[in-house]
Short mmCIF file of C-alpha atoms in Angstrom, two decimals:
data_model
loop_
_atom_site.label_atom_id
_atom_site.label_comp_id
_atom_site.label_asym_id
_atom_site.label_seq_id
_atom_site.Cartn_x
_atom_site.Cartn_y
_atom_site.Cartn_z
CA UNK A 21 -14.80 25.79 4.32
CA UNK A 22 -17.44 27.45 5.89
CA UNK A 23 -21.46 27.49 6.55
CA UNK A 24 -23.04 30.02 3.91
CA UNK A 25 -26.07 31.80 4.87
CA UNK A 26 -28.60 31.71 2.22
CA UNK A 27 -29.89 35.23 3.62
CA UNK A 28 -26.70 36.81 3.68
CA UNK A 29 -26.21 39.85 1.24
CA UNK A 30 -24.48 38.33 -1.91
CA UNK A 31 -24.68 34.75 -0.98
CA UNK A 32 -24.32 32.28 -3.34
CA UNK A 33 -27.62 30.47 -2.17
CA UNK A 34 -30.11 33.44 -2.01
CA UNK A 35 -32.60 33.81 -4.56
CA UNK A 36 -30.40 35.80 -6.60
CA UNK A 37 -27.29 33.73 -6.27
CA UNK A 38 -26.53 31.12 -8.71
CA UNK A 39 -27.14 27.94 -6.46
CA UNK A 40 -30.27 28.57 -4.85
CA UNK A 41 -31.04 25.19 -5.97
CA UNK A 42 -28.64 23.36 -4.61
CA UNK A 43 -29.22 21.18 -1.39
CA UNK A 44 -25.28 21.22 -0.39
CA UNK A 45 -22.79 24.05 -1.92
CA UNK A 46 -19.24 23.07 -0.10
CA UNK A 47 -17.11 26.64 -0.90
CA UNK A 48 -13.11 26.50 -0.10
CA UNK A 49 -10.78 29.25 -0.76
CA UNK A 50 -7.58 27.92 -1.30
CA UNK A 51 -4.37 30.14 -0.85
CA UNK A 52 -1.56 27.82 -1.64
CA UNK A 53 -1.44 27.06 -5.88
CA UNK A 54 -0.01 24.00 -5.77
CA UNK A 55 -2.65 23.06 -2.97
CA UNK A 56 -5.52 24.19 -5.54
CA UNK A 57 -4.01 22.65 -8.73
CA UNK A 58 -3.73 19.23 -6.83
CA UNK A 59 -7.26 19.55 -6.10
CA UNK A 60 -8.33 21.05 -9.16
CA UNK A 61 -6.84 17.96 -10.61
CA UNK A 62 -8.38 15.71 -8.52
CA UNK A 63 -11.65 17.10 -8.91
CA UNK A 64 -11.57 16.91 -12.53
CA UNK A 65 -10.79 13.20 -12.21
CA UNK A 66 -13.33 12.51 -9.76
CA UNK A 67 -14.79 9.09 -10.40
CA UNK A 68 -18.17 9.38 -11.51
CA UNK A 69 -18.85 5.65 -10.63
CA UNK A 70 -19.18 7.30 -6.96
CA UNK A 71 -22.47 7.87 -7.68
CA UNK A 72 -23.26 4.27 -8.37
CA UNK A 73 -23.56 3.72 -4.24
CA UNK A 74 -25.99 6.40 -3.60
CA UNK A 75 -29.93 4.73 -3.64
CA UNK A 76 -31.54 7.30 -5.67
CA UNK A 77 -31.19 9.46 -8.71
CA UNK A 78 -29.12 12.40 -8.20
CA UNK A 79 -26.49 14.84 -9.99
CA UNK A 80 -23.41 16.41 -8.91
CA UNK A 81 -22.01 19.37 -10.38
CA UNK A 82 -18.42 20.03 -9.49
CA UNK A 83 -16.96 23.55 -10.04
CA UNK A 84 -13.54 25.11 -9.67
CA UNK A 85 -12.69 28.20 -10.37
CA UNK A 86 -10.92 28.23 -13.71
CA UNK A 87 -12.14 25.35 -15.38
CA UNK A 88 -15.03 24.71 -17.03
CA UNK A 89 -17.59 23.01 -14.42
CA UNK A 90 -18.12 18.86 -14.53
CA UNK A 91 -21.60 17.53 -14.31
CA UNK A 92 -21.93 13.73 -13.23
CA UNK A 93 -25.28 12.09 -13.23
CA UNK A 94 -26.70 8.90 -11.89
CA UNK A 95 -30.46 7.56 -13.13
CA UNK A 96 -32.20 4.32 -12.89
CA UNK A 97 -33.56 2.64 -16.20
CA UNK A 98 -34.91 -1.17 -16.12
CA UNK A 99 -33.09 -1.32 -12.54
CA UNK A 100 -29.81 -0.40 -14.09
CA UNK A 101 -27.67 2.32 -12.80
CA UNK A 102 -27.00 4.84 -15.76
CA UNK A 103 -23.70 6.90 -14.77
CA UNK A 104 -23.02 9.90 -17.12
CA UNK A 105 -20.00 12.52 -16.90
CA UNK A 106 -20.56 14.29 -19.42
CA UNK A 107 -18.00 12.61 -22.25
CA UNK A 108 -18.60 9.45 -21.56
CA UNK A 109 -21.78 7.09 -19.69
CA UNK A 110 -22.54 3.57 -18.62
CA UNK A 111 -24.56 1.51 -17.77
CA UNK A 112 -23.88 -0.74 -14.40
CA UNK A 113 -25.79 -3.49 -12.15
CA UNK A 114 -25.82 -2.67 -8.55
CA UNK A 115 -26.04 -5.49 -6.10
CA UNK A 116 -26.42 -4.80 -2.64
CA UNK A 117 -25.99 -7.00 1.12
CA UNK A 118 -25.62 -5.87 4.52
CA UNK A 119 -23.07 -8.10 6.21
CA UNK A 120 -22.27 -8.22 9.83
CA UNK A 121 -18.87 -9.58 10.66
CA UNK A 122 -17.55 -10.93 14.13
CA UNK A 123 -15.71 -8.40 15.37
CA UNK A 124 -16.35 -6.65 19.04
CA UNK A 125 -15.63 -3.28 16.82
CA UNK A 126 -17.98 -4.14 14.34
CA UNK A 127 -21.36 -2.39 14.19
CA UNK A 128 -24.37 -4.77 13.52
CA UNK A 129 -24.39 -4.92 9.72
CA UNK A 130 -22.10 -3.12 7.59
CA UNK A 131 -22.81 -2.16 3.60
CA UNK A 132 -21.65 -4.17 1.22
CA UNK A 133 -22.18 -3.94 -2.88
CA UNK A 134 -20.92 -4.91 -5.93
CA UNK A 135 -21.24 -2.94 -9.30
CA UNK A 136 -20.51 -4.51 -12.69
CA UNK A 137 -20.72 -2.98 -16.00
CA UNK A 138 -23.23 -4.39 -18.55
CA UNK A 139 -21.66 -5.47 -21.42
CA UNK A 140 -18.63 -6.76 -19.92
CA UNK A 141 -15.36 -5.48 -18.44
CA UNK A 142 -12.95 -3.04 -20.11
CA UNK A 143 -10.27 -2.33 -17.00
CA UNK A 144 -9.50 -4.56 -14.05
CA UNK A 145 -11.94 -4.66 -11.40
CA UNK A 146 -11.52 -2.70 -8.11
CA UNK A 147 -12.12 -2.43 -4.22
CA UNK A 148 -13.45 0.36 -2.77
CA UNK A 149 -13.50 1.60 0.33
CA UNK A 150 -16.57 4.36 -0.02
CA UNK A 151 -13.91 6.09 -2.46
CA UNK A 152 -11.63 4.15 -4.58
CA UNK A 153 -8.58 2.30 -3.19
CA UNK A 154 -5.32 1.09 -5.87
CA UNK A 155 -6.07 -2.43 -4.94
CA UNK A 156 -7.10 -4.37 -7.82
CA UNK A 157 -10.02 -7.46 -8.46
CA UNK A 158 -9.96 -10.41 -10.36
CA UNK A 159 -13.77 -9.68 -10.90
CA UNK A 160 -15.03 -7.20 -13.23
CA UNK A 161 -16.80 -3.89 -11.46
CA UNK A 162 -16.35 -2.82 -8.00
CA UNK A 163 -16.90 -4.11 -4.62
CA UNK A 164 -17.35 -1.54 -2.10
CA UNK A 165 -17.55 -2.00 1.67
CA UNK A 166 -15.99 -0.69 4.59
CA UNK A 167 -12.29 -2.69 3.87
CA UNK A 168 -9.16 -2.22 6.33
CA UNK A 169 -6.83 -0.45 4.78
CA UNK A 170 -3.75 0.59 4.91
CA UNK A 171 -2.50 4.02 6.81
CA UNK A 172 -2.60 5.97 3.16
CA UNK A 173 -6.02 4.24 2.57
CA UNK A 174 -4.97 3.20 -1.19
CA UNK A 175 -4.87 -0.59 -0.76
CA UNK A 176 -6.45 -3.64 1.25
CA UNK A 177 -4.53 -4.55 4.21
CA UNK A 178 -4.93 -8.60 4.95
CA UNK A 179 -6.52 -9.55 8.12
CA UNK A 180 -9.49 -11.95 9.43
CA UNK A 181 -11.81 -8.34 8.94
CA UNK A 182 -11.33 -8.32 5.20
CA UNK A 183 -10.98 -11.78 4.99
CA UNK A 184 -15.00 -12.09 6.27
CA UNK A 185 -15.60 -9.72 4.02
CA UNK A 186 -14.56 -11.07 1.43
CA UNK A 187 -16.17 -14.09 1.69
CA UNK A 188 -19.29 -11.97 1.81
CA UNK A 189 -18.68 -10.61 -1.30
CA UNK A 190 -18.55 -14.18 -3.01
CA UNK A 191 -21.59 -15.16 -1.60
CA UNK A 192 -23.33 -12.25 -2.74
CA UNK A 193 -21.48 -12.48 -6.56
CA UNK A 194 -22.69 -16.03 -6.23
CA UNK A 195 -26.31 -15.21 -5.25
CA UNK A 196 -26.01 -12.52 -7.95
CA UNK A 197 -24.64 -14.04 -10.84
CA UNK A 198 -27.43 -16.88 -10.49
CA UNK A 199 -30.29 -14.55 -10.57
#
């Protein structure tokens, strides 16, 4: 990756250059194919539910060379969270705590946030860790928050950090289920 220059002859964010609009442009070339198809894949699976944890409206395109590009989109209507990818969109409740847990390598309060569909639950619910671990919920949506995980970061580890956590997320499904 590197920093573009937005005056630089043929850059893609000059006036003439097709993202003159954009705010951040991250540009990659890739050598190795088996390097790009992994990430070609993965970009084309990115969750759009990522969006869901960012405060305000927004849209991300997502472009790789060779595919068609994938627009994800996050609004606000009646306080819901309105996530779109293009094929498919939904709507989601967003509930949000800062939670400080006793730790000496703990900063003073850490995010915490749980997202449930409206209209009920069509896959298991998950943990996320900023991006989306393997680990599985009993409860519908997602609960995101700065989890220990393991060294491949795709599941929960157990310990007394998650653990407080945890019981952080209760109290705030509890608080949010009664409101």
């Amino acid at each position: 990756a590197e920093v573009l220059d937005p005056n630089a002859t043929g850059s893609p964010l000059s006036g003439k250059g097709g993202w003159n609009w954009a705010t951040t442009v991250v540009s990659a070339e890739i050598a190795d194919e088996s390097t790009f198809d992994r990430l070609k894949k993965e970009l084309a699976e990115f969750p759009a539910e990522f969006l869901l944890f960012l405060p305000s409206d927004i849209s991300l395109e997502l472009e790789v060379e060779g595919a068609e590009p994938r627009l994800i989109t996050k609004r606000f209507e009646d306080g819901d969270a309105v996530v779109s990818d293009g094929a498919n969109e939904a709507t989601w409740k967003v509930f949000e705590t800062r939670v400080r847990v006793e730790n000496p390598e703990a900063r003073d309060h850490m995010p915490l946030a749980w997202a449930v569909p409206v209209g009920g639950r069509e896959q298991a619910g998950r943990f996320w860790a900023f991006f989306p671990t393997e680990t599985q919920s009993r409860t519908s949506g997602i609960l995101n928050a700065p989890w220990k995980l393991n060294s491949d970061r795709t599941n929960l580890i157990r310990g007394p950090w998650n653990e407080a956590i945890m019981q952080a997320a209760a109290e705030l499904i509890g608080a949010s289920l009664s409101s």
